[in-house]
Structure formats: C-alpha cells, structure tokens
Amino acid sequence: MTITDTYYLVLAAVIFTIGAVGVLIRRNVLVMFMCIELMLNAVNLSFVAFAHQLNDVRGQALVFFTLVVAAAEVAVGLAIIVAIFRRRRGATADDVRMLRG
Amino acid sequence: MTAVIFFVFAALALAGALGVVLARNPVHSALFLVVTLVSVAVFFVQQQAHLLAAVQVIVYAGAIVVLFLFVIMLLGVDRQESLHDPIAHQRTAAVALGVIVLAEVLFLAGHRWATGQHATGRFVLRGGNLALGTNVVRVARVLFTDFLWPFEITAGLLVIAVVGSVVLARRSGQPVEILDADLADQVVDDGAEAAP
C-alpha cells in the first residue's frame, strides 16, 4: 500500500490533539511546555507533508522559522519557570494562579 | 517498505506523545518527547526534507530536550505530581474538548480544500520547485531569497530571547525577599525538628 500525504496529516492531527489535551490536563508547567512542543511538532509535520504534496519547498522553510520560534520560546519559558520556582516552592500551574509575585 | 516504516514510526510517535502526557515523572515525559521527535525526524526523511530531519534531531532532540532536562534537574521537580483536581471535572472536560478538536482537525485533514492552492503558475518561485537541486540547496535558496526578511527578523528574535532569559533567570542584586514567609517557615520547622 502507498502512504499518501493524508496519512501524515492524520498522524499530525492526532499528535496535535494529544498535545492540546496534555496542556489542559497536566499541571506541571514543564510538562505543559513539552506538550506545547508536541503541538509545534505536529504542525511542523503537516507543513512538511504539504510541502511534499504541493511540491513547494517553502513549507520546509516555514518549519525552519517554527524551529527558531520554538527554541526562543523554550529559552524564555524555562527562564520564567526558574524565576517562578525561585519565588514559590513549586512549579505547577496552581502556584501561579494569583499572577503576582 | 515505506508503509512498514511509516506505521512502525507512527506507532512510536503516538506512544511517545501519550507517554509525555501520561508519565507522572517529568524526566520520563522528556524522554518520551525524544521518541516522538526522532520519529517525526524519520517522517521528514520520508517526505524528502533531509535538512529538516537533521535539524530536528540536532536542535530539538539535542538542544531543547537537554534544556528541559537541565531545568528539571536544576529545580529538583522530578517528583510525581498529585492527582488532586482543583477544578472539578477539569480532566473530563479536557478530554471531551480534545475529542472535539480531533474530530475537527481530522475533518480538515481529510479534505482537499484544506490543502489550498497548488504550487503552479506564478506561485512557483525561484528554487521553490522540489525538482531543482538537493534539498539543502533548495531550502537555502528559498530561505535567503523569498524569506530573507523573516530570516533577518529571527536574528532579532533570538537576541531578544537570549537577553530576556538572562534578565529573567538572573538573581537580583538585593537578598531576595522570596516569600520569606514560606522559606522562613520552612527554616523554622527544620530548626524545630533538629533541636530536640
């Protein structure tokens, strides 16, 4: 059987949903971050599938920018988590529900 | 052969994704994330995106996950999180919403109109066609011509991210008034325990 691009799109959809549900049900901020990475990866996968399907390499160039944004997001996000952890003794979303130091 | 590879790594990717969400220990989540990222890199190879596959392994599995593990170890949060639910039925509602999202996204993925305009006619740009040169050459040509301005902006973005994370993670000069409340309580407790 041949694997068409729709297979990749469906797989990306499932991974994206798992990531989205993970963000909603987990309370550890680090794991929530990993779930966001999952969602970004699912979108990257669909970008590449479309690039292949449409025979246009610009989709792959866009994945490049997603990677850069993801790296910047992780750097800043982890710095924020470290800052939160220094003020409160936990790293769960409940620890920052007051949104003040 | 392609089909076998696809299904094997699709199963691995899904197992890794579920592992990230379900693992109680953050370190295990990070390791499951590596499984998913490497499987996605394999899919990139299958889709002729060789450069991105390499970058995916180096940047994601290499740098980002290591950064995650660093922070987990630094903060010492590698303990299990409680299953206590502060908002009633939050998990149930989240799973229900997830099912709805999955239905919507699958609906989109299965429809041709979701794939937009085909790259023909004037939409074929310099180096945009997959038939010209190797993958690295094509991506580089597109990146440095059509996407030159966004590419330059990412330089600014990275500088801002670096400066921002340094500012956020730096210890402030004065002795932190970190919730002296919590910390002081803890110190007092420890002292009380140690004294007798």
Short mmCIF file of C-alpha atoms in Angstrom, two decimals:
data_model
loop_
_atom_site.label_atom_id
_atom_site.label_comp_id
_atom_site.label_asym_id
_atom_site.label_seq_id
_atom_site.Cartn_x
_atom_site.Cartn_y
_atom_site.Cartn_z
CA MET A 1 0.00 0.00 0.00
CA THR A 2 1.17 3.51 -0.67
CA ILE A 3 1.42 6.11 2.06
CA THR A 4 -0.18 9.29 0.87
CA ASP A 5 0.27 12.69 2.46
CA THR A 6 -3.12 12.37 4.11
CA TYR A 7 -1.66 9.70 6.40
CA TYR A 8 0.86 12.22 7.65
CA LEU A 9 -1.82 14.85 8.10
CA VAL A 10 -3.98 12.48 10.15
CA LEU A 11 -0.98 11.48 12.26
CA ALA A 12 -0.14 15.16 12.79
CA ALA A 13 -3.75 15.83 13.80
CA VAL A 14 -3.65 13.06 16.40
CA ILE A 15 -0.31 14.22 17.85
CA PHE A 16 -1.59 17.81 17.95
CA THR A 17 -4.68 16.72 19.86
CA ILE A 18 -2.65 14.69 22.34
CA GLY A 19 -0.51 17.77 22.94
CA ALA A 20 -3.56 20.02 23.38
CA VAL A 21 -5.19 17.64 25.85
CA GLY A 22 -1.88 17.38 27.68
CA VAL A 23 -1.70 21.14 28.13
CA LEU A 24 -5.21 21.05 29.58
CA ILE A 25 -4.87 18.12 31.98
CA ARG A 26 -1.31 18.45 33.26
CA ARG A 27 -0.45 20.94 35.98
CA ASN A 28 3.32 20.65 35.99
CA VAL A 29 4.43 23.68 33.97
CA LEU A 30 7.39 21.82 32.49
CA VAL A 31 5.18 19.03 31.15
CA MET A 32 2.76 21.62 29.78
CA PHE A 33 5.72 23.08 27.91
CA MET A 34 6.61 19.68 26.50
CA CYS A 35 3.02 19.31 25.30
CA ILE A 36 3.34 22.66 23.50
CA GLU A 37 6.44 21.26 21.83
CA LEU A 38 4.36 18.26 20.76
CA MET A 39 1.79 20.57 19.17
CA LEU A 40 4.51 22.54 17.37
CA ASN A 41 5.96 19.28 16.07
CA ALA A 42 2.61 18.13 14.78
CA VAL A 43 2.26 21.40 12.88
CA ASN A 44 5.79 21.01 11.52
CA LEU A 45 4.90 17.55 10.30
CA SER A 46 1.85 18.87 8.46
CA PHE A 47 3.92 21.72 6.99
CA VAL A 48 6.37 19.19 5.56
CA ALA A 49 3.55 16.96 4.33
CA PHE A 50 2.02 19.92 2.49
CA ALA A 51 5.43 20.91 1.10
CA HIS A 52 5.74 17.40 -0.30
CA GLN A 53 2.19 17.32 -1.59
CA LEU A 54 2.30 20.75 -3.24
CA ASN A 55 5.87 20.26 -4.48
CA ASP A 56 6.89 23.56 -2.88
CA VAL A 57 9.91 23.79 -0.63
CA ARG A 58 8.64 26.95 1.07
CA GLY A 59 6.75 24.77 3.51
CA GLN A 60 10.07 23.42 4.70
CA ALA A 61 11.45 26.94 5.06
CA LEU A 62 8.49 27.77 7.30
CA VAL A 63 9.33 24.79 9.51
CA PHE A 64 12.71 26.41 9.96
CA PHE A 65 11.09 29.51 11.41
CA THR A 66 8.88 27.39 13.63
CA LEU A 67 12.02 25.74 14.99
CA VAL A 68 13.59 29.11 15.75
CA VAL A 69 10.47 30.37 17.47
CA ALA A 70 10.20 27.12 19.46
CA ALA A 71 13.81 27.43 20.60
CA ALA A 72 13.31 31.06 21.66
CA GLU A 73 10.05 30.14 23.39
CA VAL A 74 11.70 27.32 25.34
CA ALA A 75 14.58 29.55 26.42
CA VAL A 76 12.30 32.30 27.69
CA GLY A 77 9.70 29.91 29.10
CA LEU A 78 12.21 27.93 31.10
CA ALA A 79 13.70 31.17 32.43
CA ILE A 80 10.21 32.18 33.57
CA ILE A 81 9.73 28.78 35.22
CA VAL A 82 13.05 29.15 37.04
CA ALA A 83 12.02 32.64 38.18
CA ILE A 84 8.64 31.36 39.41
CA PHE A 85 10.28 28.47 41.18
CA ARG A 86 12.62 30.83 42.97
CA ARG A 87 9.68 32.78 44.40
CA ARG A 88 7.30 29.90 45.10
CA ARG A 89 8.41 26.46 46.05
CA GLY A 90 6.55 24.62 43.30
CA ALA A 91 6.38 24.51 39.54
CA THR A 92 2.72 23.71 38.96
CA ALA A 93 0.22 25.97 37.26
CA ASP A 94 -1.67 26.28 40.55
CA ASP A 95 1.30 28.01 42.12
CA VAL A 96 0.92 31.00 39.81
CA ARG A 97 -2.84 31.30 39.72
CA MET A 98 -2.71 34.60 41.60
CA LEU A 99 -0.50 36.02 38.81
CA ARG A 100 1.59 38.00 41.26
CA GLY A 101 4.91 37.51 42.93
CA MET B 1 8.71 -0.87 2.83
CA THR B 2 7.71 2.78 3.09
CA ALA B 3 4.41 1.69 4.56
CA VAL B 4 6.10 -0.52 7.15
CA ILE B 5 8.43 2.28 8.20
CA PHE B 6 5.53 4.71 8.37
CA PHE B 7 3.38 2.51 10.58
CA VAL B 8 6.22 1.50 12.88
CA PHE B 9 7.30 5.09 13.49
CA ALA B 10 3.72 6.35 13.63
CA ALA B 11 3.10 3.90 16.46
CA LEU B 12 6.33 5.06 18.14
CA ALA B 13 5.39 8.73 17.72
CA LEU B 14 1.93 8.19 19.18
CA ALA B 15 3.29 6.12 22.04
CA GLY B 16 5.83 8.85 22.77
CA ALA B 17 3.16 11.57 22.66
CA LEU B 18 0.91 9.62 25.01
CA GLY B 19 3.89 8.98 27.25
CA VAL B 20 4.62 12.71 27.50
CA VAL B 21 1.08 13.35 28.66
CA LEU B 22 0.63 10.33 30.91
CA ALA B 23 4.02 9.92 32.57
CA ARG B 24 3.85 11.07 36.17
CA ASN B 25 7.54 11.90 36.32
CA PRO B 26 8.71 14.93 34.23
CA VAL B 27 12.01 13.20 33.37
CA HIS B 28 10.09 10.33 31.80
CA SER B 29 7.97 12.87 29.89
CA ALA B 30 11.13 14.45 28.47
CA LEU B 31 12.46 11.06 27.37
CA PHE B 32 9.14 10.17 25.73
CA LEU B 33 9.32 13.52 23.95
CA VAL B 34 12.64 12.43 22.41
CA VAL B 35 10.94 9.31 20.99
CA THR B 36 8.29 11.44 19.30
CA LEU B 37 10.82 13.97 17.99
CA VAL B 38 13.04 11.31 16.44
CA SER B 39 10.02 9.61 14.85
CA VAL B 40 8.99 12.93 13.34
CA ALA B 41 12.55 13.27 12.00
CA VAL B 42 12.11 9.91 10.27
CA PHE B 43 8.90 11.20 8.69
CA PHE B 44 10.82 14.25 7.47
CA VAL B 45 13.29 11.93 5.74
CA GLN B 46 10.40 10.07 4.14
CA GLN B 47 9.00 13.37 2.89
CA GLN B 48 12.31 14.34 1.25
CA ALA B 49 13.00 17.00 3.89
CA HIS B 50 16.52 15.79 4.71
CA LEU B 51 17.86 19.07 6.05
CA LEU B 52 14.93 19.46 8.41
CA ALA B 53 15.37 15.88 9.65
CA ALA B 54 18.94 16.65 10.64
CA VAL B 55 17.97 19.98 12.20
CA GLN B 56 15.11 18.30 14.06
CA VAL B 57 17.43 15.78 15.68
CA ILE B 58 20.16 18.30 16.45
CA VAL B 59 18.06 21.22 17.66
CA TYR B 60 15.01 19.51 19.16
CA ALA B 61 16.26 16.19 20.47
CA GLY B 62 19.72 17.58 21.07
CA ALA B 63 19.30 21.05 22.45
CA ILE B 64 15.73 21.66 23.55
CA VAL B 65 15.18 18.38 25.39
CA VAL B 66 18.56 18.71 27.11
CA LEU B 67 17.49 22.20 28.20
CA PHE B 68 14.28 20.70 29.61
CA LEU B 69 16.23 18.04 31.48
CA PHE B 70 18.63 20.68 32.82
CA VAL B 71 15.78 22.71 34.25
CA ILE B 72 14.05 19.61 35.68
CA MET B 73 17.23 18.63 37.47
CA LEU B 74 18.05 22.21 38.48
CA LEU B 75 14.68 22.71 40.10
CA GLY B 76 14.50 19.22 41.51
CA VAL B 77 10.91 18.81 40.36
CA ASP B 78 11.49 15.23 39.23
CA ARG B 79 8.90 14.03 41.67
CA GLN B 80 5.43 12.88 40.81
CA GLU B 81 2.61 15.36 40.68
CA SER B 82 -0.51 14.80 42.71
CA LEU B 83 -3.70 13.79 41.01
CA HIS B 84 -5.75 16.16 43.11
CA ASP B 85 -8.01 18.18 40.84
CA PRO B 86 -8.55 21.77 42.00
CA ILE B 87 -11.21 22.47 39.39
CA ALA B 88 -13.98 19.87 39.39
CA HIS B 89 -14.14 17.67 36.28
CA GLN B 90 -11.32 19.56 34.61
CA ARG B 91 -9.73 16.41 33.19
CA THR B 92 -13.03 15.03 31.91
CA ALA B 93 -13.83 18.33 30.21
CA ALA B 94 -10.30 18.48 28.74
CA VAL B 95 -10.59 15.00 27.23
CA ALA B 96 -14.04 15.83 25.83
CA LEU B 97 -12.68 19.02 24.26
CA GLY B 98 -9.77 17.02 22.89
CA VAL B 99 -12.14 14.62 21.15
CA ILE B 100 -13.95 17.58 19.56
CA VAL B 101 -10.65 19.14 18.42
CA LEU B 102 -9.53 15.80 16.98
CA ALA B 103 -12.77 15.46 15.03
CA GLU B 104 -12.36 18.96 13.64
CA VAL B 105 -8.72 18.57 12.67
CA LEU B 106 -9.33 15.17 11.10
CA PHE B 107 -12.19 16.68 9.13
CA LEU B 108 -9.78 19.33 7.85
CA ALA B 109 -7.01 16.82 7.11
CA GLY B 110 -9.32 14.64 5.03
CA HIS B 111 -10.50 17.39 2.75
CA ARG B 112 -8.75 18.51 -0.36
CA TRP B 113 -9.82 22.10 0.03
CA ALA B 114 -7.76 22.28 3.15
CA THR B 115 -4.62 21.88 1.09
CA GLY B 116 -5.06 25.25 -0.55
CA GLN B 117 -3.62 26.38 -3.83
CA HIS B 118 -1.24 24.15 -5.71
CA ALA B 119 2.20 25.50 -6.43
CA THR B 120 1.77 26.13 -10.11
CA GLY B 121 1.97 29.12 -12.39
CA ARG B 122 3.24 32.24 -10.75
CA PHE B 123 3.33 30.56 -7.38
CA VAL B 124 6.41 28.61 -8.34
CA LEU B 125 9.22 30.74 -7.02
CA ARG B 126 12.93 30.74 -7.52
CA GLY B 127 14.10 27.40 -6.15
CA GLY B 128 10.63 26.63 -4.98
CA ASN B 129 10.29 23.55 -7.09
CA LEU B 130 11.26 20.27 -5.50
CA ALA B 131 12.88 19.12 -8.74
CA LEU B 132 15.79 21.58 -8.58
CA GLY B 133 18.99 20.65 -6.76
CA THR B 134 19.36 18.91 -3.46
CA ASN B 135 17.10 19.57 -0.52
CA VAL B 136 19.68 21.74 1.27
CA VAL B 137 20.25 23.88 -1.82
CA ARG B 138 16.53 24.41 -2.37
CA VAL B 139 15.76 25.29 1.23
CA ALA B 140 18.75 27.62 1.37
CA ARG B 141 17.72 29.35 -1.85
CA VAL B 142 14.20 29.93 -0.61
CA LEU B 143 15.39 30.97 2.84
CA PHE B 144 17.82 33.58 1.51
CA THR B 145 15.59 35.00 -1.21
CA ASP B 146 11.87 34.82 -0.51
CA PHE B 147 12.23 34.56 3.25
CA LEU B 148 15.21 36.88 3.66
CA TRP B 149 13.30 39.48 5.68
CA PRO B 150 11.71 36.96 8.11
CA PHE B 151 15.13 35.31 8.36
CA GLU B 152 16.69 38.59 9.46
CA ILE B 153 13.86 39.12 11.94
CA THR B 154 14.60 35.77 13.56
CA ALA B 155 18.05 37.13 14.39
CA GLY B 156 16.35 39.90 16.36
CA LEU B 157 14.00 37.39 17.95
CA LEU B 158 16.87 35.21 19.13
CA VAL B 159 18.74 38.18 20.59
CA ILE B 160 15.59 39.27 22.43
CA ALA B 161 15.07 35.71 23.73
CA VAL B 162 18.65 35.47 24.98
CA VAL B 163 18.55 38.85 26.70
CA GLY B 164 15.11 38.13 28.11
CA SER B 165 16.06 34.78 29.57
CA VAL B 166 19.21 36.22 31.12
CA VAL B 167 17.22 39.05 32.70
CA LEU B 168 14.55 36.65 33.98
CA ALA B 169 16.86 33.96 35.33
CA ARG B 170 19.44 36.31 36.87
CA ARG B 171 19.37 36.64 40.62
CA SER B 172 18.53 40.19 41.55
CA GLY B 173 21.17 42.11 43.49
CA GLN B 174 19.46 42.50 46.83
CA PRO B 175 18.83 39.46 49.00
CA VAL B 176 15.63 38.20 47.57
CA GLU B 177 12.56 38.80 49.63
CA ILE B 178 11.39 35.49 48.27
CA LEU B 179 8.34 34.84 50.18
CA ASP B 180 10.34 34.95 53.24
CA ALA B 181 7.07 33.71 54.66
CA ASP B 182 7.30 30.24 53.11
CA LEU B 183 11.04 29.95 53.34
CA ALA B 184 11.23 31.27 56.90
CA ASP B 185 8.52 28.81 57.96
CA GLN B 186 10.50 26.02 56.43
CA VAL B 187 13.71 27.10 58.14
CA VAL B 188 11.93 27.39 61.47
CA ASP B 189 10.37 23.97 61.02
CA ASP B 190 13.72 22.43 60.20
CA GLY B 191 15.28 24.09 63.23
CA ALA B 192 12.48 22.90 65.49
CA GLU B 193 12.92 19.41 64.20
CA ALA B 194 16.67 19.44 64.59
CA ALA B 195 16.70 20.98 68.07
CA PRO B 196 15.37 18.11 70.17
#
